Amino acid sequence: MAGLVDETALYNDVIDVITTQYDDVDERKRPDKHYRYRLELYVGDTPYEAIKVVAVDVQRDFQNEFSESLIVEAVLGVGTYAHAIYPNKQGLTAKLYRQLVLTAANGKIVTDSAEESWDYQCIIVGDQSPSVVASTEATSDQETGDRSDVINVELQLIEQIVDEFRVVEVGGIFKDCTVKQILTLFFANVQRPETPPSSLTVTSEDYLEWRLKNLVSGAHIIEPDNTRVYDHIVIPHGTRLVDLPNYLQKTYGVYKTGMGYFFQKTIWFIFPAYHTRRYDSVEQTLTIANLPANRMPGVEKTYKVNDPIKHYGKVYMLATGDVVQKDHSERRQMNDGNAYYHVNADKVMDVFSTTSANVTTINDEDHEVQAAVESRIHTNFLKLSKDAITHNAFVENSRLSRQVGSHVQIRWENADIDQVYPGMPVLLLYILDGNVAKLYGTLQRIDQDSTAIEPGPTEHRHLRNAVITVWVERDKTD
């Protein structure tokens, strides 16, 4: 349920974000900054630099995907595109460069800030043919084509390590272990391939392409709700590595509030997707102050970061644009139930029934599992689980967790999405009847569009805006 907070405290936090001076702050951590992009396409070892990067669109869907989607729009000479890029479209690679510059001083390069770069596999989106988009004269030879015209090309960039993850298959039998140990083994890069943890006995051969381990910094795994030590955890051969967390959730259970996992900046994040109450127990959190739309449109400084630990810190953000909420919790409870029951498979053989004097009595209390997400004012809908006999209650609990919350989409102007991480705990502050109310939630998605500030060919600075999707607890204050 939403609660009320001190309006003065919120006001002070908001004012602090807007008015904080950054004269004595490391320029690399200043929020009043832009990025300058450039792009090189490679055919083999031969580079072809784009004339301009027009847009960089990043989609990080922490609930439905395991890695980001990156689309870049770049300007190329028609001749370069027709003679060098398009004929070699199947083997293209790319290097995207990013330089930190300040919004003031005409894009002054930030002191001591090195130009960053990332390597990608490259796919031409739309696969447009040069013969269609350009004249015969423009495409007659590369030099003539480059002098005659330019072309805007959309490119999908895929991290090379993600492309490797996509095709890796795993499998094996693991003895006397927990689901967290399995996740740690495959995702956390904590051991050498020839010496896996002693508590895990691997009976399959070469179940993982261990060369991927060298490209992963580690894993941030939220402690699972399922702490049971299993005699055996069986992973069928041919299970894709990127499907493994979902397999463990559905087969054994990991979290009771849904499974989320995402690879971001060399780190695997594994977390409960619909857990809304981790904010007070975690250091790196996101606090969003939802201001009325158009109160401060185009404000330059919209966030600050306190106490950064390694990659991330406490982020305070201003939501200055339109906010959209989609609350289907009432309909879901009415149609799909607000409670469930099933038979505990672990107790079927031993305590399912007792027999005395040729009379068998079923012991419901000993083997039946019931749970409710919340009690309704009128009729409670106690629904039989899809798996009527199971030892895994985590799947049903996860289903119920999606029926006591809603999605909120928030616009973040002048954003820096690298300051937040998958499953980040969120506190959303908003105005309710003249007071400031709060809702707890978790970050589920962020979409950023980065576009050049000016249309000219020499302007390479980009303005970044984002839309954040947060799963929040059900608001009963309205």
Short mmCIF file of C-alpha atoms in Angstrom, two decimals:
data_model
loop_
_atom_site.label_atom_id
_atom_site.label_comp_id
_atom_site.label_asym_id
_atom_site.label_seq_id
_atom_site.Cartn_x
_atom_site.Cartn_y
_atom_site.Cartn_z
CA MET A 1 0.00 0.00 0.00
CA ALA A 2 1.20 3.50 -0.70
CA GLY A 3 2.34 5.47 2.30
CA LEU A 4 2.85 9.18 2.98
CA VAL A 5 6.27 10.75 3.42
CA ASP A 6 7.48 14.13 4.59
CA GLU A 7 6.92 16.60 1.76
CA THR A 8 9.74 18.81 3.03
CA ALA A 9 12.22 15.96 2.70
CA LEU A 10 11.14 15.29 -0.89
CA TYR A 11 11.26 19.00 -1.73
CA ASN A 12 14.79 19.28 -0.39
CA ASP A 13 15.92 16.22 -2.36
CA VAL A 14 14.44 17.64 -5.56
CA ILE A 15 16.01 21.05 -5.03
CA ASP A 16 19.32 19.36 -4.28
CA VAL A 17 19.29 17.56 -7.62
CA ILE A 18 18.58 20.77 -9.54
CA THR A 19 20.79 23.25 -7.69
CA THR A 20 23.84 21.21 -6.69
CA GLN A 21 27.02 22.86 -7.93
CA TYR A 22 29.50 20.63 -9.71
CA ASP A 23 32.56 22.86 -9.76
CA ASP A 24 34.43 20.63 -7.32
CA VAL A 25 33.03 17.33 -8.56
CA ASP A 26 34.87 14.87 -10.79
CA GLU A 27 33.63 15.87 -14.25
CA ARG A 28 33.12 12.21 -15.16
CA LYS A 29 30.38 11.98 -12.50
CA ARG A 30 28.56 15.18 -13.44
CA PRO A 31 24.97 14.76 -14.65
CA ASP A 32 25.17 17.85 -16.89
CA LYS A 33 26.97 16.03 -19.67
CA HIS A 34 26.52 14.75 -23.19
CA TYR A 35 28.12 11.96 -25.15
CA ARG A 36 29.82 12.30 -28.50
CA TYR A 37 29.63 9.19 -30.70
CA ARG A 38 31.50 7.88 -33.70
CA LEU A 39 31.27 4.53 -35.48
CA GLU A 40 33.67 2.37 -37.44
CA LEU A 41 32.49 -0.55 -39.56
CA TYR A 42 34.96 -3.31 -40.32
CA VAL A 43 35.20 -5.59 -43.32
CA GLY A 44 37.88 -7.96 -42.15
CA ASP A 45 40.56 -5.68 -40.73
CA THR A 46 39.65 -2.72 -42.94
CA PRO A 47 37.81 0.10 -41.11
CA TYR A 48 35.20 2.42 -42.66
CA GLU A 49 34.24 5.33 -40.44
CA ALA A 50 30.69 6.65 -40.60
CA ILE A 51 30.28 10.32 -41.48
CA LYS A 52 27.99 10.79 -38.50
CA VAL A 53 26.12 8.81 -35.86
CA VAL A 54 22.57 10.16 -36.00
CA ALA A 55 20.94 8.08 -33.25
CA VAL A 56 21.75 5.39 -30.72
CA ASP A 57 18.69 3.55 -29.40
CA VAL A 58 19.14 1.18 -26.46
CA GLN A 59 16.44 -1.19 -25.19
CA ARG A 60 17.06 -3.09 -21.96
CA ASP A 61 14.11 -5.35 -21.20
CA PHE A 62 15.08 -7.00 -17.92
CA GLN A 63 11.99 -9.20 -17.82
CA ASN A 64 11.73 -10.68 -21.31
CA GLU A 65 15.28 -10.60 -22.72
CA PHE A 66 18.71 -11.54 -21.43
CA SER A 67 20.71 -8.72 -23.08
CA GLU A 68 20.22 -5.28 -24.53
CA SER A 69 19.05 -4.42 -28.02
CA LEU A 70 21.16 -1.71 -29.65
CA ILE A 71 20.17 0.05 -32.89
CA VAL A 72 22.45 2.70 -34.40
CA GLU A 73 21.52 5.02 -37.26
CA ALA A 74 24.60 6.20 -39.12
CA VAL A 75 25.35 8.27 -42.21
CA LEU A 76 27.60 6.65 -44.82
CA GLY A 77 28.77 7.65 -48.25
CA VAL A 78 26.71 5.89 -50.91
CA GLY A 79 29.84 4.57 -52.58
CA THR A 80 31.21 3.13 -49.35
CA TYR A 81 27.89 1.51 -48.59
CA ALA A 82 27.41 0.09 -52.09
CA HIS A 83 30.94 -1.19 -52.71
CA ALA A 84 32.36 -2.01 -49.27
CA ILE A 85 29.64 -2.46 -46.66
CA TYR A 86 26.65 -4.04 -48.38
CA PRO A 87 28.52 -6.76 -50.33
CA ASN A 88 30.13 -7.89 -47.05
CA LYS A 89 27.02 -7.63 -44.89
CA GLN A 90 27.31 -11.18 -43.54
CA GLY A 91 30.71 -10.63 -41.96
CA LEU A 92 30.41 -7.08 -40.67
CA THR A 93 31.77 -6.03 -37.30
CA ALA A 94 31.67 -2.60 -35.72
CA LYS A 95 33.38 -0.50 -33.10
CA LEU A 96 31.28 2.17 -31.37
CA TYR A 97 33.18 5.02 -29.69
CA ARG A 98 31.81 7.28 -26.97
CA GLN A 99 33.43 10.43 -25.59
CA LEU A 100 32.16 12.31 -22.54
CA VAL A 101 31.64 16.05 -23.10
CA LEU A 102 30.04 18.80 -21.03
CA THR A 103 26.80 20.49 -22.06
CA ALA A 104 28.41 23.88 -21.61
CA ALA A 105 31.55 25.24 -23.29
CA ASN A 106 30.43 23.98 -26.72
CA GLY A 107 30.92 20.36 -25.84
CA LYS A 108 34.25 20.56 -24.03
CA ILE A 109 35.80 17.13 -23.60
CA VAL A 110 35.69 16.05 -19.97
CA THR A 111 39.10 16.20 -18.32
CA ASP A 112 40.88 12.84 -17.97
CA SER A 113 37.98 11.07 -19.66
CA ALA A 114 39.23 8.55 -22.18
CA GLU A 115 37.23 7.70 -25.27
CA GLU A 116 35.42 4.42 -24.62
CA SER A 117 34.86 1.80 -27.30
CA TRP A 118 32.95 -1.46 -27.69
CA ASP A 119 33.19 -4.20 -30.30
CA TYR A 120 30.06 -5.66 -31.89
CA GLN A 121 28.74 -8.01 -34.48
CA CYS A 122 26.88 -5.86 -37.00
CA ILE A 123 23.65 -6.54 -38.89
CA ILE A 124 22.13 -4.21 -41.48
CA VAL A 125 18.51 -3.58 -40.51
CA GLY A 126 16.12 -3.73 -43.44
CA ASP A 127 18.83 -5.00 -45.76
CA GLN A 128 18.26 -2.17 -48.24
CA SER A 129 19.89 -2.67 -51.64
CA PRO A 130 22.18 0.10 -52.97
CA SER A 131 20.67 -0.30 -56.44
CA VAL A 132 17.29 0.68 -55.02
CA VAL A 133 18.30 3.59 -52.79
CA ALA A 134 20.85 5.23 -55.12
CA SER A 135 21.28 6.04 -58.79
CA THR A 136 23.54 4.13 -61.17
CA GLU A 137 25.95 7.08 -61.32
CA ALA A 138 26.19 7.24 -57.53
CA THR A 139 27.06 3.58 -57.26
CA SER A 140 29.32 3.27 -60.31
CA ASP A 141 32.44 3.35 -58.13
CA GLN A 142 33.14 4.01 -54.46
CA GLU A 143 34.81 7.40 -54.78
CA THR A 144 32.19 8.80 -57.15
CA GLY A 145 29.39 7.48 -54.99
CA ASP A 146 30.81 9.07 -51.84
CA ARG A 147 31.08 12.44 -53.58
CA SER A 148 27.56 12.28 -55.00
CA ASP A 149 25.38 11.39 -52.02
CA VAL A 150 25.05 9.95 -48.54
CA ILE A 151 22.71 7.36 -47.09
CA ASN A 152 21.25 6.78 -43.63
CA VAL A 153 21.64 3.16 -42.56
CA GLU A 154 20.19 1.42 -39.51
CA LEU A 155 22.48 -1.14 -37.91
CA GLN A 156 21.82 -3.61 -35.13
CA LEU A 157 24.89 -4.04 -32.94
CA ILE A 158 25.25 -7.24 -30.92
CA GLU A 159 27.89 -7.70 -28.24
CA GLN A 160 30.24 -10.45 -29.32
CA ILE A 161 30.00 -12.20 -25.95
CA VAL A 162 26.18 -12.13 -26.18
CA ASP A 163 26.40 -13.76 -29.58
CA GLU A 164 28.49 -16.49 -27.94
CA PHE A 165 26.02 -16.92 -25.05
CA ARG A 166 23.20 -17.41 -27.52
CA VAL A 167 24.56 -20.71 -28.85
CA VAL A 168 26.06 -22.30 -25.72
CA GLU A 169 24.29 -25.45 -24.46
CA VAL A 170 24.76 -27.00 -21.03
CA GLY A 171 23.73 -30.14 -19.17
CA GLY A 172 24.70 -32.45 -16.35
CA ILE A 173 23.82 -34.07 -13.03
CA PHE A 174 24.79 -32.11 -9.94
CA LYS A 175 24.80 -33.77 -6.52
CA ASP A 176 24.14 -32.36 -3.04
CA CYS A 177 23.72 -28.75 -4.09
CA THR A 178 21.35 -25.78 -4.11
CA VAL A 179 19.96 -23.84 -7.05
CA LYS A 180 22.17 -20.90 -6.08
CA GLN A 181 25.26 -23.07 -6.41
CA ILE A 182 24.17 -24.06 -9.92
CA LEU A 183 23.63 -20.41 -10.87
CA THR A 184 26.98 -19.48 -9.36
CA LEU A 185 28.75 -22.27 -11.23
CA PHE A 186 27.48 -21.23 -14.64
CA PHE A 187 27.22 -17.44 -14.33
CA ALA A 188 29.53 -16.07 -11.64
CA ASN A 189 32.98 -16.91 -13.01
CA VAL A 190 34.25 -18.01 -9.59
CA GLN A 191 36.22 -21.13 -10.42
CA ARG A 192 38.57 -22.64 -12.95
CA PRO A 193 37.04 -25.14 -15.38
CA GLU A 194 39.21 -28.01 -14.25
CA THR A 195 38.33 -27.49 -10.57
CA PRO A 196 34.59 -26.90 -10.12
CA PRO A 197 33.29 -26.50 -6.53
CA SER A 198 33.72 -29.72 -4.57
CA SER A 199 30.04 -29.73 -3.66
CA LEU A 200 29.10 -30.05 -7.34
CA THR A 201 29.86 -33.36 -9.01
CA VAL A 202 29.63 -32.94 -12.77
CA THR A 203 28.91 -36.15 -14.63
CA SER A 204 28.54 -34.65 -18.10
CA GLU A 205 31.51 -33.94 -20.33
CA ASP A 206 32.40 -30.43 -21.41
CA TYR A 207 28.98 -29.08 -20.40
CA LEU A 208 29.99 -25.46 -20.87
CA GLU A 209 32.20 -23.57 -23.29
CA TRP A 210 34.49 -22.30 -20.55
CA ARG A 211 36.16 -19.74 -22.80
CA LEU A 212 33.16 -17.53 -22.06
CA LYS A 213 34.29 -17.34 -18.45
CA ASN A 214 37.13 -15.02 -19.45
CA LEU A 215 34.62 -12.48 -20.77
CA VAL A 216 32.41 -12.31 -17.67
CA SER A 217 33.32 -10.17 -14.65
CA GLY A 218 30.95 -12.05 -12.36
CA ALA A 219 27.34 -12.31 -11.27
CA HIS A 220 25.16 -10.34 -8.90
CA ILE A 221 22.79 -13.03 -7.60
CA ILE A 222 20.07 -12.05 -5.14
CA GLU A 223 19.77 -14.74 -2.47
CA PRO A 224 17.18 -17.30 -3.65
CA ASP A 225 14.08 -18.05 -1.59
CA ASN A 226 14.70 -21.73 -2.28
CA THR A 227 17.58 -22.81 -0.02
CA ARG A 228 16.92 -26.55 -0.19
CA VAL A 229 19.91 -28.85 -0.71
CA TYR A 230 18.91 -31.35 -3.42
CA ASP A 231 20.30 -34.86 -3.69
CA HIS A 232 20.47 -34.29 -7.44
CA ILE A 233 19.76 -31.37 -9.73
CA VAL A 234 19.39 -32.64 -13.29
CA ILE A 235 19.89 -30.32 -16.25
CA PRO A 236 19.01 -32.02 -19.56
CA HIS A 237 21.74 -31.95 -22.17
CA GLY A 238 21.00 -29.37 -24.82
CA THR A 239 19.63 -26.79 -22.38
CA ARG A 240 20.65 -23.35 -23.63
CA LEU A 241 22.73 -21.41 -21.14
CA VAL A 242 20.47 -18.38 -21.52
CA ASP A 243 17.43 -20.55 -20.68
CA LEU A 244 18.98 -22.13 -17.58
CA PRO A 245 17.60 -19.69 -14.94
CA ASN A 246 14.05 -20.17 -16.24
CA TYR A 247 14.54 -23.95 -16.27
CA LEU A 248 15.64 -23.92 -12.62
CA GLN A 249 12.73 -21.67 -11.67
CA LYS A 250 10.12 -23.86 -13.36
CA THR A 251 11.60 -27.21 -12.33
CA TYR A 252 12.97 -26.61 -8.83
CA GLY A 253 12.05 -23.05 -7.91
CA VAL A 254 14.41 -20.16 -7.21
CA TYR A 255 12.34 -17.09 -6.26
CA LYS A 256 8.75 -16.78 -5.06
CA THR A 257 8.33 -13.44 -6.85
CA GLY A 258 9.37 -14.40 -10.38
CA MET A 259 12.68 -14.96 -12.14
CA GLY A 260 14.67 -12.18 -13.77
CA TYR A 261 18.15 -12.31 -15.28
CA PHE A 262 20.09 -9.99 -17.57
CA PHE A 263 23.65 -9.50 -18.80
CA GLN A 264 24.81 -5.88 -18.52
CA LYS A 265 28.32 -4.43 -18.69
CA THR A 266 30.06 -7.84 -18.28
CA ILE A 267 27.95 -8.76 -15.23
CA TRP A 268 25.10 -11.26 -14.96
CA PHE A 269 22.25 -9.95 -12.78
CA ILE A 270 19.93 -12.63 -11.38
CA PHE A 271 17.06 -11.31 -9.27
CA PRO A 272 13.39 -11.73 -8.22
CA ALA A 273 11.51 -9.92 -10.97
CA TYR A 274 8.42 -8.84 -8.98
CA HIS A 275 9.88 -8.31 -5.50
CA THR A 276 8.84 -4.80 -4.43
CA ARG A 277 10.32 -4.62 -0.92
CA ARG A 278 14.08 -4.77 -1.33
CA TYR A 279 14.60 -0.99 -1.22
CA ASP A 280 15.33 -0.73 2.51
CA SER A 281 17.80 -3.63 2.53
CA VAL A 282 19.97 -2.65 -0.47
CA GLU A 283 22.61 0.07 -0.74
CA GLN A 284 22.31 0.79 -4.48
CA THR A 285 18.74 2.02 -5.01
CA LEU A 286 16.74 4.29 -7.32
CA THR A 287 14.54 7.03 -5.85
CA ILE A 288 12.20 8.68 -8.37
CA ALA A 289 10.43 11.96 -7.66
CA ASN A 290 7.45 12.18 -10.01
CA LEU A 291 6.84 15.87 -10.62
CA PRO A 292 3.73 17.14 -12.42
CA ALA A 293 4.11 16.97 -16.20
CA ASN A 294 5.63 20.07 -17.79
CA ARG A 295 6.57 21.53 -14.38
CA MET A 296 10.24 21.58 -15.39
CA PRO A 297 10.45 20.39 -19.01
CA GLY A 298 13.92 20.18 -20.47
CA VAL A 299 15.68 20.59 -17.13
CA GLU A 300 19.38 19.93 -17.62
CA LYS A 301 20.17 18.08 -14.39
CA THR A 302 17.69 15.30 -13.68
CA TYR A 303 19.63 12.95 -11.42
CA LYS A 304 22.46 12.63 -8.94
CA VAL A 305 24.41 9.63 -7.68
CA ASN A 306 25.53 9.24 -4.07
CA ASP A 307 27.90 6.69 -2.55
CA PRO A 308 28.83 4.81 -5.72
CA ILE A 309 30.01 1.26 -5.01
CA LYS A 310 32.00 -0.08 -7.97
CA HIS A 311 29.60 0.44 -10.90
CA TYR A 312 26.48 1.75 -9.15
CA GLY A 313 25.29 3.91 -6.24
CA LYS A 314 22.18 5.57 -4.77
CA VAL A 315 20.46 7.30 -7.66
CA TYR A 316 18.00 10.18 -7.16
CA MET A 317 16.02 10.98 -10.29
CA LEU A 318 13.47 13.57 -11.39
CA ALA A 319 10.60 12.38 -13.58
CA THR A 320 9.61 15.53 -15.43
CA GLY A 321 7.52 14.15 -18.29
CA ASP A 322 4.31 12.20 -18.73
CA VAL A 323 3.71 9.13 -16.55
CA VAL A 324 1.64 6.12 -17.67
CA GLN A 325 0.31 3.45 -15.31
CA LYS A 326 -1.16 0.08 -16.34
CA ASP A 327 -2.85 -1.66 -13.41
CA HIS A 328 -4.44 -4.99 -14.34
CA SER A 329 -4.23 -6.48 -10.85
CA GLU A 330 -7.97 -6.40 -10.15
CA ARG A 331 -8.83 -8.12 -13.43
CA ARG A 332 -6.13 -10.73 -12.90
CA GLN A 333 -7.38 -11.57 -9.42
CA MET A 334 -10.96 -11.87 -10.65
CA ASN A 335 -10.05 -14.13 -13.60
CA ASP A 336 -6.99 -16.04 -12.39
CA GLY A 337 -7.56 -16.16 -8.66
CA ASN A 338 -6.03 -14.52 -5.61
CA ALA A 339 -5.05 -17.85 -4.00
CA TYR A 340 -4.02 -21.38 -4.98
CA TYR A 341 -3.74 -24.88 -3.64
CA HIS A 342 -1.88 -28.01 -4.68
CA VAL A 343 -0.65 -31.30 -3.27
CA ASN A 344 2.90 -31.35 -1.95
CA ALA A 345 4.61 -34.07 -3.97
CA ASP A 346 7.25 -34.61 -1.28
CA LYS A 347 4.60 -35.87 1.15
CA VAL A 348 2.36 -37.90 -1.13
CA MET A 349 3.96 -41.26 -0.41
CA ASP A 350 4.50 -40.87 3.33
CA VAL A 351 1.64 -38.81 4.76
CA PHE A 352 -0.99 -38.73 2.03
CA SER A 353 -3.30 -41.00 4.02
CA THR A 354 -3.57 -43.28 7.03
CA THR A 355 -5.30 -46.66 7.16
CA SER A 356 -6.92 -48.17 10.22
CA ALA A 357 -9.52 -50.96 10.48
CA ASN A 358 -9.73 -51.18 6.68
CA VAL A 359 -10.57 -47.46 6.50
CA THR A 360 -8.25 -45.05 4.63
CA THR A 361 -8.35 -41.41 5.60
CA ILE A 362 -6.72 -38.69 3.46
CA ASN A 363 -4.74 -36.22 5.55
CA ASP A 364 -5.44 -32.93 3.80
CA GLU A 365 -3.63 -30.79 6.34
CA ASP A 366 -0.40 -32.75 6.00
CA HIS A 367 0.00 -32.76 2.23
CA GLU A 368 -2.02 -29.85 0.83
CA VAL A 369 -0.38 -26.47 0.25
CA GLN A 370 -2.50 -23.30 0.18
CA ALA A 371 -1.45 -19.68 -0.23
CA ALA A 372 -3.22 -16.38 -0.88
CA VAL A 373 -1.74 -13.18 -2.19
CA GLU A 374 -4.29 -11.05 -0.33
CA SER A 375 -7.79 -11.44 1.04
CA ARG A 376 -10.59 -9.90 -1.02
CA ILE A 377 -13.54 -8.02 0.43
CA HIS A 378 -16.06 -10.24 -1.34
CA THR A 379 -15.28 -13.72 -2.67
CA ASN A 380 -11.80 -15.23 -2.58
CA PHE A 381 -10.89 -17.29 -5.64
CA LEU A 382 -8.90 -20.33 -4.48
CA LYS A 383 -7.64 -21.92 -7.69
CA LEU A 384 -6.12 -25.35 -8.23
CA SER A 385 -2.54 -25.04 -9.44
CA LYS A 386 -1.75 -25.95 -13.03
CA ASP A 387 0.52 -28.65 -11.59
CA ALA A 388 -1.85 -30.19 -9.07
CA ILE A 389 0.86 -32.36 -7.51
CA THR A 390 4.23 -30.64 -7.21
CA HIS A 391 7.03 -29.82 -4.79
CA ASN A 392 7.62 -26.44 -6.47
CA ALA A 393 5.42 -23.77 -4.92
CA PHE A 394 7.67 -21.01 -6.24
CA VAL A 395 5.99 -20.98 -9.66
CA GLU A 396 2.51 -20.41 -8.20
CA ASN A 397 3.78 -17.83 -5.72
CA SER A 398 5.41 -16.02 -8.63
CA ARG A 399 2.13 -16.04 -10.53
CA LEU A 400 0.35 -14.51 -7.55
CA SER A 401 3.04 -11.85 -7.14
CA ARG A 402 2.09 -10.48 -10.57
CA GLN A 403 -1.46 -9.95 -9.36
CA VAL A 404 -0.69 -7.40 -6.66
CA GLY A 405 1.13 -4.78 -8.66
CA SER A 406 1.18 -2.62 -11.76
CA HIS A 407 3.55 -1.21 -14.36
CA VAL A 408 4.43 2.47 -14.29
CA GLN A 409 6.24 4.11 -17.21
CA ILE A 410 8.20 7.26 -16.45
CA ARG A 411 10.00 9.63 -18.80
CA TRP A 412 13.57 10.49 -17.81
CA GLU A 413 15.00 13.50 -19.63
CA ASN A 414 18.78 13.89 -20.04
CA ALA A 415 19.13 10.33 -18.84
CA ASP A 416 22.16 8.18 -18.15
CA ILE A 417 20.91 4.61 -18.15
CA ASP A 418 24.31 3.21 -17.19
CA GLN A 419 23.65 4.49 -13.66
CA VAL A 420 20.92 1.87 -13.06
CA TYR A 421 20.98 -1.91 -13.18
CA PRO A 422 18.54 -4.81 -13.77
CA GLY A 423 16.13 -5.42 -10.89
CA MET A 424 17.23 -2.25 -9.08
CA PRO A 425 14.98 -1.54 -6.05
CA VAL A 426 12.86 1.58 -6.62
CA LEU A 427 11.04 4.08 -4.41
CA LEU A 428 8.51 6.14 -6.39
CA LEU A 429 7.39 9.42 -4.79
CA TYR A 430 4.34 11.27 -6.08
CA ILE A 431 1.74 13.85 -5.05
CA LEU A 432 -1.54 12.57 -3.57
CA ASP A 433 -4.16 15.06 -2.28
CA GLY A 434 -1.51 17.65 -1.59
CA ASN A 435 0.74 15.22 0.24
CA VAL A 436 3.68 13.17 -0.94
CA ALA A 437 2.99 9.43 -1.21
CA LYS A 438 5.34 6.55 -1.89
CA LEU A 439 5.28 3.23 -3.68
CA TYR A 440 7.98 0.56 -3.62
CA GLY A 441 8.93 -1.36 -6.73
CA THR A 442 11.62 -2.85 -8.93
CA LEU A 443 13.14 -1.72 -12.23
CA GLN A 444 11.99 -3.93 -15.12
CA ARG A 445 12.85 -2.09 -18.31
CA ILE A 446 14.53 1.00 -19.69
CA ASP A 447 14.50 2.37 -23.25
CA GLN A 448 16.84 5.18 -24.23
CA ASP A 449 16.99 7.19 -27.43
CA SER A 450 20.12 9.22 -28.01
CA THR A 451 19.96 11.67 -30.90
CA ALA A 452 22.32 14.27 -32.29
CA ILE A 453 21.58 17.74 -30.91
CA GLU A 454 21.91 19.45 -34.31
CA PRO A 455 21.28 18.07 -37.83
CA GLY A 456 24.58 19.26 -39.31
CA PRO A 457 27.33 16.80 -40.26
CA THR A 458 29.80 18.28 -37.75
CA GLU A 459 27.56 17.98 -34.68
CA HIS A 460 28.29 14.73 -32.89
CA ARG A 461 26.94 15.53 -29.42
CA HIS A 462 23.87 13.54 -28.42
CA LEU A 463 20.91 14.34 -26.20
CA ARG A 464 19.62 11.33 -24.24
CA ASN A 465 16.04 10.69 -23.11
CA ALA A 466 14.70 7.48 -21.65
CA VAL A 467 11.49 5.76 -20.60
CA ILE A 468 11.72 3.70 -17.42
CA THR A 469 9.28 0.86 -16.66
CA VAL A 470 8.89 0.04 -12.97
CA TRP A 471 6.86 -2.72 -11.37
CA VAL A 472 5.27 -1.22 -8.24
CA GLU A 473 3.14 -2.61 -5.44
CA ARG A 474 -0.61 -2.28 -5.73
CA ASP A 475 -1.78 1.24 -4.85
CA LYS A 476 -4.93 1.11 -2.70
CA THR A 477 -5.02 4.78 -1.77
CA ASP A 478 -7.19 5.93 -4.71
#
